[in-house]
Short mmCIF file of C-alpha atoms in Angstrom, two decimals:
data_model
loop_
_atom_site.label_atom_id
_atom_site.label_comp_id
_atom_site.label_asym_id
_atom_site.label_seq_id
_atom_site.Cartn_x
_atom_site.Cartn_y
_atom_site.Cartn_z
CA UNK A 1 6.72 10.74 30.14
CA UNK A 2 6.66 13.77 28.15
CA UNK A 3 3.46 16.17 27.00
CA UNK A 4 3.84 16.26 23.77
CA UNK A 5 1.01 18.74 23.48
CA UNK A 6 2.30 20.90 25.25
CA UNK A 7 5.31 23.84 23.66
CA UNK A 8 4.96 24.25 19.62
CA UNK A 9 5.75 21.22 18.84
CA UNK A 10 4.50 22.22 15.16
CA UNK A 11 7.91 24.40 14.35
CA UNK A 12 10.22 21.00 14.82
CA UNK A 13 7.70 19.15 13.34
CA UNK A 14 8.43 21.55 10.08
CA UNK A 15 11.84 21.06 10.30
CA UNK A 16 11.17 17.23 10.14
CA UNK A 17 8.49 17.53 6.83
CA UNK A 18 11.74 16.33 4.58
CA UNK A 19 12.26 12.84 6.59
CA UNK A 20 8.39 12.34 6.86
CA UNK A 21 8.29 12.64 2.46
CA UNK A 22 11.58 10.42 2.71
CA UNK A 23 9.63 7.59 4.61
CA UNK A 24 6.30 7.73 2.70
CA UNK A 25 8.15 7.73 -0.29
CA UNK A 26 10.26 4.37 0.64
CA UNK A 27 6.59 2.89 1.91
CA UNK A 28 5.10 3.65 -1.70
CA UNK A 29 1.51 3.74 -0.56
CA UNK A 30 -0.88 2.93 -3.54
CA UNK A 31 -4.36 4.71 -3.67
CA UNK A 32 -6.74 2.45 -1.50
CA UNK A 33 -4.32 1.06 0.83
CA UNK A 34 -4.88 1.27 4.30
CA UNK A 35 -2.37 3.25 5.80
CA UNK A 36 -1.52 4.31 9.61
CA UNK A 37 0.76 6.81 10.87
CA UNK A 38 1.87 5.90 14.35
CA UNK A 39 2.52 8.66 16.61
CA UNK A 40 1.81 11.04 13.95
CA UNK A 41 2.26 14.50 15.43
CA UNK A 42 1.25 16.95 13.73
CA UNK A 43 -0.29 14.50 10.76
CA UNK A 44 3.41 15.02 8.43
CA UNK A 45 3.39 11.15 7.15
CA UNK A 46 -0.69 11.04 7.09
CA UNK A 47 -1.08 14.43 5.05
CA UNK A 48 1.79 12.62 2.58
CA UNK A 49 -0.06 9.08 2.15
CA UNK A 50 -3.07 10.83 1.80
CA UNK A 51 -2.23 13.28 -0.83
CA UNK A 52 -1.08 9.71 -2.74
CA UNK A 53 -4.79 8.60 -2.22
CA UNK A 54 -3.85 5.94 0.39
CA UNK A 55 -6.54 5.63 3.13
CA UNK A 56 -5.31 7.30 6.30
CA UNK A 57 -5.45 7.20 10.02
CA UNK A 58 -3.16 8.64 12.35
CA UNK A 59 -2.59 8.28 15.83
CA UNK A 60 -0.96 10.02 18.90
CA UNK A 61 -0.79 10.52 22.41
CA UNK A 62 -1.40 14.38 22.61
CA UNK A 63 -4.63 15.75 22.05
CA UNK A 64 -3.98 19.03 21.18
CA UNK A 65 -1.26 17.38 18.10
CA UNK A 66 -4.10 15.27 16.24
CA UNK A 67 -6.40 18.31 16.18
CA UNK A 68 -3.43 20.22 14.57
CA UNK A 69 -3.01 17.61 12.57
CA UNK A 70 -6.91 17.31 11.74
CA UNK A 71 -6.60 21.11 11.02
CA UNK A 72 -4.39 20.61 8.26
CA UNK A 73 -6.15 17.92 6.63
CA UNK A 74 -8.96 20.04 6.31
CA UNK A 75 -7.10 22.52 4.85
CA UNK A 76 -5.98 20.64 2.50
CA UNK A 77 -8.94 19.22 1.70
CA UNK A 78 -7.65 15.92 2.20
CA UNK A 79 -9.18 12.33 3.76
CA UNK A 80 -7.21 11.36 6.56
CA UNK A 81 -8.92 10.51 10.09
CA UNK A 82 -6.76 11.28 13.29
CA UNK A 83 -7.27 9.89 16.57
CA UNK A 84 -5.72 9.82 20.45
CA UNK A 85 -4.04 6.49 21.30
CA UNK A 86 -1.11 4.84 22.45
CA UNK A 87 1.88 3.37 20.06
CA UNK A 88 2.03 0.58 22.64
CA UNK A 89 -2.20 0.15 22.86
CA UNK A 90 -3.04 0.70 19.32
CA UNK A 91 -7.07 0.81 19.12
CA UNK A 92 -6.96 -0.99 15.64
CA UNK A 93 -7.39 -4.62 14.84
CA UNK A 94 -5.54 -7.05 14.23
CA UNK A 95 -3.99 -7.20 10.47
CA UNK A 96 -6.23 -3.92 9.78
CA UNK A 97 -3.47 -1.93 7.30
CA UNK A 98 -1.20 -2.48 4.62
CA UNK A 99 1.04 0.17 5.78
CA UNK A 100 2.67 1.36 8.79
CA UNK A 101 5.04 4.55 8.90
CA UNK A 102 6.34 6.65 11.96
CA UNK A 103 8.16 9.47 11.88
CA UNK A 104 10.36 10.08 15.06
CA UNK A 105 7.83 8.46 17.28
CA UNK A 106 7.62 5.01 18.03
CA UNK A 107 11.30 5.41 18.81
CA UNK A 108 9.86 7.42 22.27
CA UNK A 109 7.61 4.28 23.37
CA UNK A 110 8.59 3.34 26.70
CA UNK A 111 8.34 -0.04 25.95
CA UNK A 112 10.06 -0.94 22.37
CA UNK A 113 9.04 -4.46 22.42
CA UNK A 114 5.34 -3.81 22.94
CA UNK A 115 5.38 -1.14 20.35
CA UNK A 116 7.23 -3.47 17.78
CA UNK A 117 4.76 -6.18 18.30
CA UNK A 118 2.05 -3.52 17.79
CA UNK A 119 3.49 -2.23 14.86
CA UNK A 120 3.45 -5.50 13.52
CA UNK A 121 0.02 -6.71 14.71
CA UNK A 122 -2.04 -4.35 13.18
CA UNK A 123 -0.56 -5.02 9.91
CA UNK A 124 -1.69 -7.37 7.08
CA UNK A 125 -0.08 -10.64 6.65
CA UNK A 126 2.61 -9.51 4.02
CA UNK A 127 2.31 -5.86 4.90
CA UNK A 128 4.62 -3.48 5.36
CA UNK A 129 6.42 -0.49 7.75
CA UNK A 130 8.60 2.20 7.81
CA UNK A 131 10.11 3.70 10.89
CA UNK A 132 12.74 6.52 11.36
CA UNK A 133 15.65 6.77 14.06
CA UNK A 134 17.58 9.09 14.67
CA UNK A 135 21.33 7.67 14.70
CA UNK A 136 23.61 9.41 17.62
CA UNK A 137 25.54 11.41 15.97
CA UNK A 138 26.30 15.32 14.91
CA UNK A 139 25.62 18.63 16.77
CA UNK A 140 22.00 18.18 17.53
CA UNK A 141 22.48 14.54 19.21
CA UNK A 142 25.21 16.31 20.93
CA UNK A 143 23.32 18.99 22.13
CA UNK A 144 20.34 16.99 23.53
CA UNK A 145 22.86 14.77 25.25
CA UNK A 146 24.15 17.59 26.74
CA UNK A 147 20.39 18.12 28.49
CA UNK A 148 19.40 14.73 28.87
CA UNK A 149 23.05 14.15 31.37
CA UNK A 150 22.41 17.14 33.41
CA UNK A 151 18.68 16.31 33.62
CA UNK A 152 19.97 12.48 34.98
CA UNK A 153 21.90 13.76 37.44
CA UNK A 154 19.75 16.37 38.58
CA UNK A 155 17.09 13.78 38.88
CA UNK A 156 19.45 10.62 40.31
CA UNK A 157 17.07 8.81 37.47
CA UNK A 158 18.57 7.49 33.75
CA UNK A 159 15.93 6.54 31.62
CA UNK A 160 17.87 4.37 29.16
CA UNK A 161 16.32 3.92 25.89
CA UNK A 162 16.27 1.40 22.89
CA UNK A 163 18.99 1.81 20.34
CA UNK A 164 16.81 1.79 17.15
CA UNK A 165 19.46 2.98 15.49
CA UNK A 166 21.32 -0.05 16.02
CA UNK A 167 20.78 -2.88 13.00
CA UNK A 168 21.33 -5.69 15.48
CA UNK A 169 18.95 -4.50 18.08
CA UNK A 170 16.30 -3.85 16.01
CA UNK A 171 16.97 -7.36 13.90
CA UNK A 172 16.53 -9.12 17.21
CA UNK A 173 13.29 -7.06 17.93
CA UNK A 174 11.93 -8.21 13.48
CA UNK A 175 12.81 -12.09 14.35
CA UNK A 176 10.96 -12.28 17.80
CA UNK A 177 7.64 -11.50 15.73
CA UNK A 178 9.17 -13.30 12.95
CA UNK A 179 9.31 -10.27 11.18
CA UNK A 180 11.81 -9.21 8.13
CA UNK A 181 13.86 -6.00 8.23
CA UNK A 182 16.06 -3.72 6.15
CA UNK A 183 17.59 -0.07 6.82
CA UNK A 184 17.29 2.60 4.71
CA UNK A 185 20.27 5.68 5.73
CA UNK A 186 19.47 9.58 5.44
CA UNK A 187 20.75 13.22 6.38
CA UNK A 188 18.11 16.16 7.83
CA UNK A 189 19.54 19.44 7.08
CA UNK A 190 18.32 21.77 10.13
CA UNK A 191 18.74 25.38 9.59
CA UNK A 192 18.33 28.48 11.31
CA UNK A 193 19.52 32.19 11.79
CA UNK A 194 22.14 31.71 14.10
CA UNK A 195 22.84 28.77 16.96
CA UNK A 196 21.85 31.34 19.20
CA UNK A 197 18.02 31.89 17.94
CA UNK A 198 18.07 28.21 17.19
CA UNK A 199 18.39 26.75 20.56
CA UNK A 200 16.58 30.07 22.06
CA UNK A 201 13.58 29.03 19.96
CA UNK A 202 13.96 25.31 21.46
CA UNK A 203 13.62 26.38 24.70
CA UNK A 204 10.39 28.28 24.29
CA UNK A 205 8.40 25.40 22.09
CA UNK A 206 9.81 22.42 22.11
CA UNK A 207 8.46 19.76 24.41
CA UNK A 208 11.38 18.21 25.80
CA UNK A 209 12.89 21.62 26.87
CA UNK A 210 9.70 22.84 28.39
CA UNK A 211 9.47 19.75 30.29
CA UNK A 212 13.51 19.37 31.65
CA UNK A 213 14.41 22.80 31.95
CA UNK A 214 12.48 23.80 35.59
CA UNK A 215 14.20 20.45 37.12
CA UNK A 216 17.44 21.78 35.93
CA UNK A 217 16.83 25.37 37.17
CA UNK A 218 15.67 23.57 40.26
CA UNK A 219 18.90 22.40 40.77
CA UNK A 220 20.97 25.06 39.66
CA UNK A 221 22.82 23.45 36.54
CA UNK A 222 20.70 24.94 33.40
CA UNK A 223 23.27 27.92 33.01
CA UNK A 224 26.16 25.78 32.99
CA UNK A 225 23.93 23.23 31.00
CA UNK A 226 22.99 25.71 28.57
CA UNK A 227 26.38 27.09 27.53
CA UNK A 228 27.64 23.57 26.90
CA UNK A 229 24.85 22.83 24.74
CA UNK A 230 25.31 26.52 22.55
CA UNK A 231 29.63 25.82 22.69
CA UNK A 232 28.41 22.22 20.50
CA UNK A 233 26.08 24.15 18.13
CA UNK A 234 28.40 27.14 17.56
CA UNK A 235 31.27 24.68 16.82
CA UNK A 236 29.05 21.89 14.44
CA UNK A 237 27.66 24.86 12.56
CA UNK A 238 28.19 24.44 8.52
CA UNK A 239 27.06 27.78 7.85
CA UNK A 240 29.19 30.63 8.91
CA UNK A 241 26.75 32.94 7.69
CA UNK A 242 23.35 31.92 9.32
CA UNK A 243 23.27 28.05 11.08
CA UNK A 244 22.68 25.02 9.53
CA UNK A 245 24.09 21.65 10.79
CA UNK A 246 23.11 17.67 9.42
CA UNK A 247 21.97 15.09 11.37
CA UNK A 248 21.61 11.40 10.60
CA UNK A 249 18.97 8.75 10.24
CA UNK A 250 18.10 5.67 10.03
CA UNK A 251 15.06 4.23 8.48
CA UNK A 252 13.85 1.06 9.60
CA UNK A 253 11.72 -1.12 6.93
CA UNK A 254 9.85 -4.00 8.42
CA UNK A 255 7.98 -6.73 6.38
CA UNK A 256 5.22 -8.59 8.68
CA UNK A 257 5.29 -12.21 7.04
CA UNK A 258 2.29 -13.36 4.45
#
């Protein structure tokens, strides 16, 4: 399982801000409701309910994330309470918000049924959630694929995930909790000077490099790994000038019945 906390994950989480407005925005949060962000991060969805006056708690995994995330409330001067906990454990009760919304991070839960039926438990008979997926495709998909191979057979261990992306899938996930669901499609433009700083600046702060690149320098193959991963950036670039490539997503609206 992956530190989250550990890295910057605060520069991605930037470069994420757009699909985090995207989902509050589709999740229309009135001022009063009760709203929670589910592994929040760095607090993107929270700080955007709140600022709508919706009544906010957010949760995640990594310590050091929710006081970030606390950080910038304050800031802000907003209301928004953030606390450690587990998308698959949530310490809230049952039916206890109107609104659910995660941004890029239920879709890590090692356990996707667990996390659906928690998503759906701790919301109010007729309430509602929002959840983005990425969908596998474009240069950055590629690119992590690239890592995510080479870390598998490094290791001689897959870890094969849930394809919330995929309508069916999730639909079968909705009816075992007797749940309704729609999808919601959307592009992230990621940008940077050049696909060189870009994935240089991954590999100092992001999580997921931090955490798979000594097993691949372990066994030899991060070079090789590497240069793959830059040849699918360099080629998927949009901007011949600086860097700047689109990936696609899928939000996920779920309706707990009233």
């Amino acid at each position: 399982m992956i530190d989250w906390g550990i890295g910057e994950y605060e520069h991605t989480a930037a470069e994420l801000a757009p699909v985090a407005e995207h989902v509050v925005s589709l999740a229309a949060p009135r001022a009063g409701e009760r709203v929670v962000d589910i592994a929040c991060g760095t607090g993107n969805a929270a700080l955007c309910a709140a600022r709508a006056g919706a009544v906010v708690v957010g949760v995640d995994t990594a310590a050091r994330l929710i006081e970030v995330a606390r950080e910038r409330a304050a800031r802000e001067g907003l209301e928004a309470t953030f606390t450690v906990g587990d998308a698959q454990q949530l310490p809230f009760g049952d039916g206890e918000f109107d609104v659910a919304v995660s941004v890029f991070g239920l879709i890590f839960a090692g356990d996707a049924g667990r996390a659906f039926g928690e998503l759906v438990r701790v919301l109010r008979p007729g309430g509602r959630a929002f959840v983005s997926a990425w969908v596998p495709a474009g240069p950055i998909d590629a690119m992590v694929g690239v890592f995510a191979r080479a870390i598998a057979a490094a290791t001689g261990r897959t870890q094969p995930r849930f394809a919330w992306h995929d309508r069916e899938a999730v639909g079968g996930l909705a009816a075992a909790h007797h749940a309704e669901v729609r999808f919601h499609d959307g592009l992230l433009s990621i940008a940077g000077a050049s696909p060189e700083s870009y994935l240089a600046a991954n590999e100092e702060r992001h999580p997921m490099s931090l955490a798979g690149r000594p097993l691949l320098e372990q066994a030899g193959t991060y070079a090789a790994a590497r240069s793959q991963a830059l040849a699918i950036l360099r080629e998927g670039n949009e901007d011949p000038d600086r860097f700047r490539v689109t990936s696609p997503y899928r939000v996920i609206e779920v309706r707990r019945p009233g």
